[in-house]
Amino acid sequence: MEIKVLHQVMDWNEDVSEEVKETLASRRICMINVMGSPGAGKTSLITSLIDRLKEDFRIGVIEGDIAGQVDAEHIAGLGIPTVQLNTDGACHIEAMSIQHILPELPLDQLDVIFVENIGNLVCPAEFRIGESLRITILSIPEGDDKVEKYPLMFTDTDCLVLNKYDMMPYFDFDEKRVCANYETVNPGAPLFRVSSRTGGGLAELAEFISGNIRKAKA
C-alpha cells in the first residue's frame, strides 16, 4: 500500500511539472533546477552566473530552503527578483510549490529563472519541477565517491559541475574516478570544472546555459 501511495504522489508531481513547463514555455522562460549537497556552493555559483548573464538576460531566482531566507536576501540585494520557498522540513521542492510561487515573480519581465533546490543528493533528483535544464553540483571537498553512491542524481541531470575546483590541490579527490562513473551513468553529458572564487570555468558554463536560454526563447 505504501508503494502505491508513493507512485500516486510521483505521478501527480509529474502532471503538475508538465503544467509548469507549459506555463513557462508559453512565456519563453527557461527554468534551471540547481541541485547539490549543502555546502556544494549552489548559491555562490548562481550568484556568479548572474553576474555573467545579467547583461544579456533578465533573471529571476527561487531560493529553496528548509527554513530561513539568508540566501534569498543575498541575491535580492543584487537587484534580482527573488522569492523564498521554504519547505518546512521537506527534503526537496515539488512542482506544486513552484506552480504556486511563480505568480510572485514578474514573469513577463524574465528570460530565465534559477531554482536553488534543497541541499540533498537524493530526493531532488526524483521530483521534476517543470524545469528546462537540470544542473548538478559536486564540490571537490565532498569527495569522489558521490556518483557511485547517488547515481540517480548524476544520471538524471543535463550537466555536472565540479565546483570549488581551485581546492583540488588540497584534497585527495580522484577526478578520473568521478569522470568515469559519470560517463557510465550519463554518457555524453557535459562536465564543467568551475571555481566561483577564482572565476575559472565560469565562461564555459555560462555559455552552455546561455544556449539553453536562447533555445527556450526561440
Coordinates of C-alpha atoms in Angstrom, one line a residue:
M1 CA 0.0 0.0 0.0
E2 CA 2.8 2.4 0.8
I3 CA 4.4 1.8 -2.6
K4 CA 1.1 2.5 -4.3
V5 CA 0.8 5.8 -2.4
L6 CA 4.3 6.8 -3.4
H7 CA 3.6 6.1 -7.0
Q8 CA 0.5 8.2 -6.8
V9 CA 2.5 11.1 -5.4
M10 CA 5.1 10.8 -8.1
D11 CA 2.6 10.6 -10.9
W12 CA 0.7 13.6 -9.6
N13 CA 4.0 15.6 -9.3
E14 CA 4.8 14.7 -13.0
D15 CA 1.4 16.0 -14.1
V16 CA 1.9 19.3 -12.3
S17 CA 5.5 19.5 -13.6
E18 CA 4.2 19.4 -17.1
E19 CA 1.7 22.2 -16.4
V20 CA 4.5 24.3 -15.0
K21 CA 6.6 23.6 -18.1
E22 CA 3.8 24.6 -20.4
T23 CA 3.3 27.8 -18.4
L24 CA 6.9 28.8 -18.7
A25 CA 7.1 27.7 -22.4
S26 CA 4.2 30.0 -23.2
R27 CA 6.3 32.9 -21.8
R28 CA 9.5 31.6 -23.3
I29 CA 11.2 31.3 -19.9
C30 CA 14.0 28.9 -19.2
M31 CA 13.8 27.5 -15.7
I32 CA 17.0 25.9 -14.3
N33 CA 17.0 23.5 -11.4
V34 CA 20.2 23.7 -9.5
M35 CA 20.8 20.7 -7.2
G36 CA 23.6 19.6 -4.9
S37 CA 24.6 18.9 -1.3
P38 CA 24.5 21.5 1.5
G39 CA 27.7 23.5 1.1
A40 CA 28.4 22.4 -2.5
G41 CA 28.3 26.1 -3.5
K42 CA 24.9 26.4 -5.1
T43 CA 24.2 30.0 -4.1
S44 CA 27.7 31.2 -4.9
L45 CA 27.5 29.6 -8.3
I46 CA 24.1 31.1 -9.1
T47 CA 25.5 34.5 -7.9
S48 CA 28.5 34.1 -10.2
L49 CA 26.3 33.1 -13.2
I50 CA 24.0 36.1 -12.6
D51 CA 27.0 38.4 -12.9
R52 CA 27.9 36.8 -16.2
L53 CA 24.4 36.6 -17.7
K54 CA 22.6 39.7 -16.4
E55 CA 23.7 41.9 -19.4
D56 CA 22.1 39.5 -21.9
F57 CA 19.1 38.0 -20.0
R58 CA 16.5 39.1 -17.4
I59 CA 17.0 36.8 -14.4
G60 CA 14.8 35.7 -11.5
V61 CA 15.6 33.3 -8.6
I62 CA 13.6 30.9 -6.4
E63 CA 15.5 30.1 -3.3
G64 CA 14.6 26.8 -1.8
D65 CA 15.4 26.1 1.9
I66 CA 14.0 24.0 4.7
A67 CA 13.9 27.2 6.7
G68 CA 15.3 30.8 6.7
Q69 CA 15.9 33.2 3.9
V70 CA 19.6 34.2 4.2
D71 CA 20.4 33.2 0.6
A72 CA 17.3 34.9 -0.8
E73 CA 18.2 38.1 0.9
H74 CA 21.7 38.0 -0.5
I75 CA 20.5 37.5 -4.1
A76 CA 17.7 40.1 -3.7
G77 CA 20.4 42.5 -2.7
L78 CA 21.9 42.2 -6.1
G79 CA 18.7 43.7 -7.6
I80 CA 17.4 40.3 -8.8
P81 CA 13.7 39.4 -8.4
T82 CA 13.8 36.7 -5.8
V83 CA 11.2 34.6 -4.0
Q84 CA 11.9 32.4 -0.9
L85 CA 10.4 28.9 -0.9
N86 CA 10.6 27.2 2.5
T87 CA 9.7 23.5 2.6
D88 CA 9.3 23.4 6.4
G89 CA 11.2 20.1 6.7
A90 CA 10.7 18.5 3.3
C91 CA 13.9 17.4 1.6
H92 CA 13.1 18.6 -1.9
I93 CA 11.0 21.0 -3.9
E94 CA 7.8 19.7 -5.6
A95 CA 6.2 21.0 -8.8
M96 CA 3.1 22.2 -6.9
S97 CA 5.3 24.6 -4.8
I98 CA 6.8 26.0 -8.0
Q99 CA 3.3 26.4 -9.5
H100 CA 2.1 28.3 -6.5
I101 CA 5.1 30.6 -6.2
L102 CA 5.6 31.5 -9.9
P103 CA 3.0 34.3 -9.7
E104 CA 5.2 36.0 -7.1
L105 CA 7.8 36.7 -9.8
P106 CA 7.4 39.2 -12.7
L107 CA 7.2 36.5 -15.4
D108 CA 6.6 39.0 -18.2
Q109 CA 10.0 40.5 -17.4
L110 CA 12.1 37.4 -17.2
D111 CA 14.1 35.2 -19.6
V112 CA 15.4 32.7 -17.0
I113 CA 14.6 31.5 -13.5
F114 CA 17.2 29.8 -11.4
V115 CA 15.8 27.5 -8.7
E116 CA 18.1 26.6 -5.9
N117 CA 16.8 23.2 -4.7
I118 CA 17.1 21.8 -1.2
G119 CA 20.7 20.6 -0.3
N120 CA 20.3 16.9 -0.9
L121 CA 21.7 14.3 -3.3
V122 CA 18.6 12.0 -3.1
C123 CA 15.1 13.5 -3.1
P124 CA 15.5 16.4 -5.6
A125 CA 16.6 14.0 -8.3
E126 CA 13.2 12.2 -8.1
F127 CA 10.9 15.2 -8.5
R128 CA 10.7 17.2 -11.7
I129 CA 9.5 20.8 -11.1
G130 CA 8.9 21.9 -14.7
E131 CA 12.5 22.9 -15.4
S132 CA 14.1 23.2 -18.8
L133 CA 17.5 22.4 -17.5
R134 CA 19.0 20.4 -14.6
I135 CA 22.4 21.2 -13.1
T136 CA 24.0 19.0 -10.5
I137 CA 26.9 20.4 -8.5
L138 CA 29.6 18.3 -6.8
S139 CA 32.2 20.2 -4.9
I140 CA 35.7 18.9 -4.5
P141 CA 35.6 18.8 -0.7
E142 CA 32.7 16.4 -0.8
G143 CA 34.8 13.5 -2.1
D144 CA 34.9 11.5 -5.3
D145 CA 32.5 8.7 -4.4
K146 CA 29.2 10.5 -4.8
V147 CA 28.4 9.4 -8.3
E148 CA 28.6 5.8 -7.2
K149 CA 26.6 6.4 -4.0
Y150 CA 23.9 8.6 -5.5
P151 CA 23.6 7.5 -9.2
L152 CA 20.1 8.9 -9.9
M153 CA 21.2 12.5 -9.2
F154 CA 24.0 12.2 -11.7
T155 CA 22.0 10.1 -14.2
D156 CA 19.1 12.5 -14.5
T157 CA 20.9 15.7 -15.0
D158 CA 21.8 17.8 -18.0
C159 CA 25.3 18.6 -16.8
L160 CA 27.7 18.1 -13.9
V161 CA 29.6 21.0 -12.3
L162 CA 32.8 20.1 -10.4
N163 CA 32.7 23.1 -8.1
K164 CA 35.4 24.6 -5.9
Y165 CA 37.9 23.2 -8.5
D166 CA 40.6 25.5 -7.1
M167 CA 40.6 23.3 -4.0
M168 CA 41.9 20.3 -5.9
P169 CA 45.5 20.6 -4.6
Y170 CA 44.2 20.4 -1.0
F171 CA 42.0 17.3 -1.2
D172 CA 42.6 13.7 -2.2
F173 CA 40.0 13.8 -4.9
D174 CA 40.2 11.3 -7.8
E175 CA 38.8 13.2 -10.7
K176 CA 39.3 10.3 -13.1
R177 CA 37.1 8.2 -10.9
V178 CA 34.3 10.8 -11.0
C179 CA 34.6 11.3 -14.7
A180 CA 34.5 7.6 -15.5
N181 CA 31.5 7.0 -13.2
Y182 CA 29.7 10.0 -14.6
E183 CA 30.3 8.8 -18.2
T184 CA 28.9 5.4 -17.2
V185 CA 25.6 6.7 -15.8
N186 CA 25.2 9.7 -18.1
P187 CA 27.2 9.1 -21.3
G188 CA 27.9 12.2 -23.3
A189 CA 26.6 14.7 -20.8
P190 CA 28.8 17.7 -20.3
L191 CA 31.0 18.3 -17.3
F192 CA 32.3 21.7 -16.2
R193 CA 35.2 22.4 -13.9
V194 CA 34.4 25.6 -12.1
S195 CA 35.6 27.9 -9.2
S196 CA 33.2 30.6 -8.2
R197 CA 36.0 32.1 -6.1
T198 CA 38.6 32.5 -9.0
G199 CA 36.1 32.5 -11.9
G200 CA 37.8 29.6 -13.5
G201 CA 35.5 27.7 -15.9
L202 CA 32.5 30.1 -15.4
A203 CA 32.7 31.4 -19.0
E204 CA 32.2 27.9 -20.4
L205 CA 29.3 27.1 -18.1
A206 CA 27.7 30.4 -18.7
E207 CA 27.9 29.8 -22.5
F208 CA 26.2 26.4 -22.1
I209 CA 23.4 28.0 -20.0
S210 CA 23.1 30.9 -22.5
G211 CA 22.5 28.4 -25.3
N212 CA 19.7 26.7 -23.3
I213 CA 18.1 30.1 -22.5
R214 CA 18.1 31.1 -26.2
K215 CA 16.6 27.7 -27.1
A216 CA 13.7 28.3 -24.7
K217 CA 13.2 31.8 -26.3
A218 CA 13.2 30.6 -29.9

